[in-house]
Amino acid sequence: MAPPTSETLTAERILEVTEEVLRRHGPAKATVVDVARALGVSHGSVYRHFRTKAALREAVTKRWLDRTSQTLGRIAGTTDETPPEALRQWFGALFAAKRHKAGDDPELFATYTVLLADTSSVVEEHVLELVGQLTDIVGRGVREGDFAAVDGGAAATARALFDATNRFHDPAYAREWEQPGIEAEFTAVVDLVLRGLRP
Amino acid sequence: MAPPTSETLTAERILEVTEEVLRRHGPAKATVVDVARALGVSHGSVYRHFRTKAALREAVTKRWLDRTSQTLGRIAGTTDETPPEALRQWFGALFAAKRHKAGDDPELFATYTVLLADTSSVVEEHVLELVGQLTDIVGRGVREGDFAAVDGGAAATARALFDATNRFHDPAYAREWEQPGIEAEFTAVVDLVLRGLRP
């Protein structure tokens, strides 16, 4: 697992190895010393990038969440689709990304679920970023006449959309994501809220 | 806490005392023997009503959940209100009941949250009952022309309504129910899904 020490030690390289340590050894691991050992470097080298265990854990959790928000940001940022279709694709991509994380690498998912509980400001920022993306799509839909303007404006509507779909993105529901019928239930909720946005 | 042993030992009396034992001593307690001791009767007397610890715990959990579904059933069962107003009242009453349970008696709420995880069939039946009540309101709304008929019919629509509002009734979110702004967020979601039901 340890690379040649001649490789330049970047923050990104440290976070890659931190995720590998977490995947193999679970959430109790991933201290600065564990990660330095896996990298084959002194812990002083890691401390130059991450001054505490908390900072390292926050950064690796943020990186894991950012993978999802970057994918979604591309959907929110394009005007190739109508706003209703963009919303549908955005929620579909969010559900797919979460199911993928939960289903394909359950140990790492369980580990991150533990870390999420300890890094609540990182989670809050992630939710704000996602709701911000939704706000952009809703705002475009209101301007283009696809969506009704509603009380509280685009931001409050975006938050309501995010809340109304949480069974399909909150990790607390991960066990339900492989149940038969979950796709139909997802579609029913998305259909319902999209109808709710009609002018 | 123990009543005179001359009092007739009914299942309801046993469940009342079981809840009291849970409130005082937490989820690890509430075995048949604990409850018999609190009642001042032999455990054989309790076993005549509840043959196992699991049966006793299921029954006390069901009784706790039934208190909510009975209140909601009265709203679903009346035709005094229009279907949209009935839905709004029903969700308001559900959120109020859950917040009341979580906020006014947090130890008992935490205890029941543990029991819920162990009595999944009781929880499933409770959810089916609530979704059934919603189905009645939605069906009436479709018949009276207040709501659009949708793919999958009233039952699928009811499930989508229940899923879309879960931040305001799933105990997993109880910590968020005292946050500032939660009432406005609840109203925004209910408004959104009610608009989604318009013909």
XYZ file of N, CA, C and O in Angstrom, chain A residues 53-180:
512
model
N -6.193 14.921 13.904
C -7.002 13.795 13.440
C -8.347 14.309 12.946
O -8.857 13.865 11.910
N -8.935 15.272 13.665
C -10.244 15.813 13.264
C -10.172 16.463 11.886
O -11.059 16.277 11.045
N -9.074 17.212 11.644
C -8.927 17.886 10.345
C -8.796 16.858 9.223
O -9.366 17.023 8.138
N -8.053 15.792 9.480
C -7.884 14.736 8.476
C -9.218 14.059 8.172
O -9.585 13.840 7.014
N -9.969 13.757 9.221
C -11.258 13.082 9.035
C -12.267 13.977 8.316
O -13.025 13.516 7.480
N -12.255 15.239 8.669
C -13.148 16.177 7.977
C -12.815 16.248 6.502
O -13.693 16.236 5.651
N -11.517 16.304 6.208
C -11.104 16.450 4.803
C -11.457 15.202 3.994
O -11.908 15.306 2.847
N -11.284 14.023 4.583
C -11.578 12.811 3.821
C -13.095 12.647 3.655
O -13.569 12.186 2.605
N -13.853 13.080 4.641
C -15.320 13.009 4.524
C -15.806 13.995 3.462
O -16.644 13.656 2.620
N -15.245 15.193 3.486
C -15.610 16.196 2.488
C -15.300 15.696 1.076
O -16.109 15.850 0.155
N -14.149 15.073 0.907
C -13.754 14.558 -0.410
C -14.752 13.502 -0.890
O -15.120 13.454 -2.065
N -15.221 12.668 0.037
C -16.179 11.610 -0.308
C -17.516 12.235 -0.730
O -18.117 11.828 -1.724
N -17.954 13.248 0.007
C -19.218 13.919 -0.327
C -19.081 14.729 -1.625
O -20.021 14.803 -2.419
N -17.909 15.331 -1.812
C -17.706 16.175 -3.001
C -17.809 15.375 -4.297
O -18.215 15.929 -5.324
N -17.456 14.102 -4.257
C -17.585 13.287 -5.471
C -19.026 13.305 -5.970
O -19.281 13.357 -7.161
N -19.986 13.257 -5.017
C -21.395 13.303 -5.411
C -21.785 14.703 -5.870
O -22.416 14.869 -6.922
N -21.398 15.724 -5.126
C -21.888 17.067 -5.467
C -21.289 17.562 -6.783
O -21.923 18.334 -7.503
N -20.087 17.086 -7.141
C -19.508 17.498 -8.431
C -20.304 16.930 -9.600
O -20.593 17.634 -10.563
N -20.672 15.651 -9.501
C -21.496 15.032 -10.545
C -22.816 15.783 -10.690
O -23.272 16.090 -11.796
N -23.438 16.083 -9.546
C -24.740 16.753 -9.573
C -24.618 18.193 -10.066
O -25.525 18.696 -10.728
N -23.506 18.818 -9.739
C -23.292 20.192 -10.165
C -23.282 20.327 -11.687
O -23.727 21.350 -12.226
N -22.798 19.290 -12.360
C -22.792 19.343 -13.825
C -24.220 19.337 -14.369
O -24.523 20.036 -15.337
N -25.099 18.555 -13.716
C -26.507 18.522 -14.162
C -27.174 19.872 -13.877
O -27.912 20.400 -14.710
N -26.901 20.414 -12.684
C -27.531 21.692 -12.316
C -27.012 22.841 -13.179
O -27.729 23.814 -13.410
N -25.765 22.720 -13.640
C -25.128 23.828 -14.334
C -25.418 23.917 -15.819
O -25.141 24.946 -16.442
N -25.960 22.865 -16.393
C -26.210 22.884 -17.828
C -27.612 23.395 -18.120
O -28.506 23.297 -17.278
N -27.802 23.971 -19.304
C -29.150 24.370 -19.715
C -29.604 23.527 -20.910
O -30.510 23.923 -21.645
N -28.969 22.361 -21.082
C -29.342 21.478 -22.194
C -30.742 20.899 -22.008
O -31.409 20.553 -22.980
N -31.165 20.758 -20.743
C -32.466 20.146 -20.460
C -33.424 21.213 -19.942
O -32.992 22.217 -19.392
N -34.717 20.956 -20.077
C -35.686 21.841 -19.439
C -35.532 21.710 -17.920
O -35.075 20.673 -17.427
N -35.930 22.719 -17.173
C -35.821 22.615 -15.708
C -36.529 21.385 -15.116
O -35.947 20.733 -14.247
N -37.743 21.021 -15.568
C -38.334 19.808 -14.983
C -37.492 18.562 -15.262
O -37.290 17.725 -14.379
N -36.958 18.464 -16.487
C -36.144 17.297 -16.814
C -34.822 17.335 -16.047
O -34.327 16.298 -15.583
N -34.257 18.533 -15.892
C -33.015 18.652 -15.123
C -33.232 18.212 -13.675
O -32.404 17.503 -13.096
N -34.375 18.603 -13.078
C -34.670 18.186 -11.700
C -34.780 16.672 -11.604
O -34.266 16.050 -10.674
N -35.475 16.098 -12.566
C -35.643 14.641 -12.561
C -34.280 13.944 -12.668
O -33.996 12.998 -11.929
N -33.440 14.439 -13.560
C -32.109 13.834 -13.725
C -31.260 14.041 -12.471
O -30.511 13.155 -12.057
N -31.362 15.231 -11.884
C -30.566 15.537 -10.695
C -30.927 14.577 -9.554
O -30.051 13.987 -8.926
N -32.229 14.407 -9.292
C -32.638 13.485 -8.219
C -32.290 12.037 -8.563
O -31.906 11.256 -7.683
N -32.409 11.681 -9.837
C -32.027 10.328 -10.257
C -30.547 10.082 -10.032
O -30.146 9.023 -9.538
N -29.725 11.082 -10.355
C -28.277 10.944 -10.182
C -27.908 10.900 -8.699
O -27.002 10.161 -8.293
N -28.599 11.689 -7.883
C -28.329 11.671 -6.439
C -28.652 10.294 -5.850
O -27.844 9.701 -5.126
N -29.838 9.772 -6.191
C -30.227 8.455 -5.674
C -29.250 7.386 -6.169
O -28.790 6.536 -5.396
N -28.886 7.449 -7.455
C -27.959 6.452 -8.013
C -26.604 6.513 -7.316
O -26.020 5.475 -6.974
N -26.111 7.733 -7.071
C -24.796 7.868 -6.430
C -24.825 7.309 -5.016
O -23.904 6.602 -4.594
N -25.897 7.584 -4.282
C -25.984 7.095 -2.903
C -26.132 5.572 -2.871
O -25.507 4.896 -2.055
N -26.967 5.049 -3.744
C -27.128 3.584 -3.789
C -25.825 2.910 -4.172
O -25.490 1.849 -3.657
N -25.125 3.519 -5.111
C -23.841 2.975 -5.554
C -22.860 2.930 -4.372
O -22.231 1.906 -4.096
N -22.767 4.031 -3.651
C -21.852 4.066 -2.501
C -22.249 3.035 -1.450
O -21.403 2.363 -0.860
N -23.553 2.922 -1.192
C -24.024 2.019 -0.131
C -23.911 0.565 -0.553
O -23.555 -0.308 0.249
N -24.230 0.281 -1.830
C -24.330 -1.104 -2.263
C -23.013 -1.710 -2.707
O -22.763 -2.900 -2.470
N -22.141 -0.909 -3.327
C -20.940 -1.493 -3.929
C -19.778 -1.575 -2.960
O -18.838 -2.324 -3.187
N -19.809 -0.788 -1.920
C -18.679 -0.764 -0.988
C -19.241 -0.541 0.416
O -19.021 0.495 1.037
N -19.996 -1.546 0.917
C -20.751 -1.320 2.157
C -19.874 -1.024 3.376
O -20.274 -0.254 4.247
N -18.641 -1.612 3.414
C -17.781 -1.329 4.575
C -17.395 0.153 4.597
O -17.451 0.810 5.629
N -16.992 0.654 3.431
C -16.598 2.065 3.372
C -17.804 2.979 3.651
O -17.679 3.988 4.348
N -18.968 2.593 3.153
C -20.183 3.376 3.404
C -20.482 3.430 4.905
O -20.783 4.493 5.455
N -20.392 2.277 5.560
C -20.657 2.223 7.002
C -19.651 3.091 7.750
O -19.997 3.800 8.703
N -18.407 3.047 7.297
C -17.362 3.856 7.925
C -17.663 5.344 7.780
O -17.576 6.111 8.738
N -18.033 5.748 6.571
C -18.336 7.161 6.361
C -19.592 7.580 7.125
O -19.689 8.723 7.586
N -20.538 6.673 7.288
C -21.732 7.002 8.069
C -21.336 7.366 9.503
O -21.883 8.299 10.089
N -20.354 6.655 10.040
C -19.841 6.993 11.375
C -19.145 8.354 11.342
O -19.374 9.210 12.204
N -18.316 8.580 10.328
C -17.597 9.859 10.249
C -18.551 11.040 10.065
O -18.315 12.117 10.607
N -19.626 10.820 9.309
C -20.587 11.904 9.071
C -21.144 12.437 10.381
O -21.362 13.636 10.539
N -21.369 11.521 11.321
C -21.938 11.915 12.610
C -20.967 12.801 13.387
O -21.373 13.606 14.218
N -19.658 12.657 13.109
C -18.634 13.421 13.837
C -18.230 14.699 13.131
O -17.437 15.471 13.662
N -18.702 14.903 11.915
C -18.247 16.040 11.120
C -19.471 16.800 10.619
O -19.668 16.980 9.425
N -20.298 17.243 11.593
C -21.605 17.761 11.208
C -21.491 19.040 10.378
O -22.328 19.294 9.521
N -20.436 19.848 10.583
C -20.339 21.071 9.780
C -20.049 20.732 8.322
O -20.546 21.404 7.417
N -19.264 19.681 8.089
C -18.994 19.239 6.712
C -20.300 18.779 6.057
O -20.578 19.101 4.897
N -21.102 18.041 6.802
C -22.370 17.550 6.266
C -23.309 18.724 5.972
O -23.954 18.778 4.926
N -23.357 19.671 6.895
C -24.227 20.840 6.686
C -23.828 21.613 5.428
O -24.687 22.039 4.660
N -22.522 21.790 5.237
C -22.061 22.497 4.030
C -22.421 21.723 2.766
O -22.781 22.322 1.748
N -22.315 20.402 2.856
C -22.661 19.563 1.704
C -24.147 19.714 1.366
O -24.519 19.894 0.204
N -24.992 19.683 2.388
C -26.432 19.838 2.151
C -26.716 21.223 1.568
O -27.496 21.364 0.612
N -26.055 22.250 2.115
C -26.255 23.600 1.577
C -25.837 23.676 0.109
O -26.492 24.333 -0.700
N -24.751 22.980 -0.237
C -24.296 22.997 -1.626
C -25.338 22.327 -2.537
O -25.680 22.858 -3.596
N -25.854 21.185 -2.093
C -26.853 20.479 -2.907
C -28.135 21.311 -3.029
O -28.710 21.426 -4.116
N -28.572 21.887 -1.915
C -29.787 22.718 -1.971
C -29.534 23.947 -2.853
O -30.436 24.398 -3.570
N -28.309 24.456 -2.849
C -27.952 25.562 -3.738
C -28.069 25.173 -5.207
O -28.562 25.955 -6.034
N -27.646 23.969 -5.533
C -27.792 23.485 -6.919
C -29.269 23.390 -7.298
O -29.677 23.792 -8.396
N -30.073 22.848 -6.384
C -31.517 22.768 -6.631
C -32.126 24.161 -6.808
O -33.013 24.359 -7.641
N -31.647 25.103 -5.988
C -32.147 26.477 -6.086
C -31.896 27.037 -7.484
O -32.756 27.727 -8.051
N -30.726 26.735 -8.049
C -30.415 27.205 -9.409
C -31.414 26.639 -10.429
O -31.893 27.359 -11.303
N -31.710 25.343 -10.306
C -32.631 24.726 -11.283
C -34.033 25.314 -11.106
O -34.718 25.646 -12.080
N -34.465 25.447 -9.842
C -35.810 25.989 -9.581
C -35.905 27.434 -10.091
O -36.891 27.816 -10.741
N -34.865 28.218 -9.816
C -34.862 29.614 -10.256
C -34.969 29.723 -11.769
O -35.736 30.553 -12.293
N -34.242 28.870 -12.475
C -34.313 28.874 -13.941
C -35.717 28.480 -14.393
O -36.287 29.087 -15.316
N -36.305 27.474 -13.705
C -37.647 27.036 -14.071
C -38.694 28.122 -13.869
O -39.629 28.252 -14.668
N -38.538 28.909 -12.803
C -39.484 30.012 -12.565
C -39.310 31.077 -13.652
O -40.284 31.554 -14.235
N -38.042 31.412 -13.961
C -37.793 32.437 -14.990
C -38.330 32.006 -16.357
O -38.864 32.804 -17.111
N -38.210 30.720 -16.669
C -38.612 30.230 -17.997
C -40.087 29.830 -18.036
O -40.582 29.368 -19.061
N -40.783 29.975 -16.885
C -42.218 29.713 -16.873
C -42.610 28.250 -16.721
O -43.781 27.900 -16.827
N -41.627 27.375 -16.446
C -41.950 25.956 -16.222
C -42.475 25.708 -14.812
O -43.211 24.755 -14.579
N -42.033 26.532 -13.868
C -42.416 26.340 -12.469
C -43.138 27.583 -11.965
O -42.823 28.704 -12.394
N -44.049 27.375 -11.024
C -44.694 28.503 -10.361
C -43.729 29.111 -9.352
O -42.978 28.389 -8.692
N -43.752 30.417 -9.218
C -43.074 31.051 -8.093
C -43.872 30.717 -6.838
O -45.101 30.738 -6.864
N -43.201 30.381 -5.764
C -43.923 29.979 -4.552
C -43.463 30.811 -3.369
O -42.420 31.478 -3.422
N -44.249 30.757 -2.312
C -43.917 31.461 -1.073
C -42.501 31.079 -0.634
O -42.152 29.904 -0.617
N -41.743 32.083 -0.253
C -40.400 31.803 0.238
C -39.362 31.772 -0.858
O -38.169 31.734 -0.574
N -39.795 31.734 -2.120
C -38.844 31.807 -3.220
C -38.181 30.487 -3.554
O -38.505 29.443 -2.987
N -37.222 30.579 -4.492
C -36.579 29.375 -5.029
C -35.821 28.604 -3.950
O -35.819 27.365 -3.945
N -35.184 29.311 -3.018
C -34.381 28.617 -2.005
C -35.258 27.765 -1.083
O -34.915 26.621 -0.768
N -36.396 28.326 -0.662
C -37.301 27.564 0.214
C -37.906 26.389 -0.547
O -38.089 25.303 0.017
N -38.200 26.590 -1.826
C -38.729 25.498 -2.636
C -37.693 24.391 -2.784
O -38.009 23.198 -2.685
N -36.442 24.798 -3.016
C -35.365 23.814 -3.163
C -35.216 22.985 -1.889
O -35.056 21.766 -1.928
N -35.301 23.659 -0.749
C -35.197 22.933 0.520
C -36.358 21.946 0.673
O -36.182 20.819 1.132
N -37.567 22.376 0.274
C -38.731 21.482 0.361
C -38.546 20.266 -0.558
O -38.889 19.136 -0.191
N -37.993 20.487 -1.745
C -37.727 19.374 -2.665
C -36.710 18.407 -2.051
O -36.869 17.185 -2.130
N -35.682 18.979 -1.448
C -34.642 18.134 -0.845
C -35.218 17.329 0.320
O -34.974 16.127 0.458
N -36.016 17.993 1.164
C -36.649 17.296 2.295
C -37.606 16.210 1.815
O -37.660 15.116 2.383
N -38.387 16.521 0.781
C -39.435 15.590 0.342
C -38.861 14.324 -0.272
O -39.551 13.306 -0.354
N -37.593 14.376 -0.680
C -36.976 13.209 -1.320
C -35.972 12.510 -0.408
O -35.224 11.651 -0.869
N -35.970 12.842 0.887
C -34.850 12.368 1.713
C -34.818 10.856 1.908
O -33.771 10.296 2.166
N -35.951 10.187 1.720
C -35.902 8.718 1.799
C -34.963 8.143 0.743
O -34.505 7.004 0.862
N -34.670 8.924 -0.279
C -33.877 8.446 -1.406
C -32.490 9.073 -1.459
O -31.810 8.967 -2.452
N -32.105 9.755 -0.380
C -30.707 10.185 -0.322
C -30.121 10.198 1.071
O -28.893 10.232 1.213
N -30.925 10.164 2.116
C -30.372 10.152 3.468
C -29.834 8.746 3.785
O -30.587 7.768 3.700
N -28.538 8.644 4.174
C -27.960 7.328 4.461
C -28.728 6.537 5.526
O -28.611 5.309 5.591
N -29.530 7.222 6.351
C -30.322 6.515 7.362
C -31.280 5.507 6.721
O -31.702 4.547 7.364
N -31.611 5.726 5.442
C -32.553 4.832 4.746
C -31.846 3.820 3.843
O -32.531 3.145 3.062
N -30.522 3.730 3.939
C -29.768 2.901 2.979
C -30.296 1.469 2.907
O -30.311 0.866 1.830
N -30.740 0.942 4.041
C -31.215 -0.454 4.022
C -32.442 -0.636 3.139
O -32.726 -1.735 2.675
N -33.208 0.434 2.921
C -34.431 0.329 2.113
C -34.145 0.438 0.614
O -35.038 0.188 -0.198
N -32.913 0.823 0.244
C -32.634 1.138 -1.162
C -32.532 -0.087 -2.049
O -32.508 0.055 -3.275
N -32.438 -1.269 -1.451
C -32.390 -2.485 -2.271
C -33.725 -3.227 -2.231
O -33.847 -4.316 -2.786
N -34.726 -2.661 -1.555
C -36.028 -3.333 -1.481
C -36.724 -3.316 -2.844
O -36.596 -2.349 -3.595
N -37.478 -4.386 -3.146
C -38.263 -4.349 -4.385
C -39.268 -3.198 -4.300
O -39.804 -2.921 -3.229
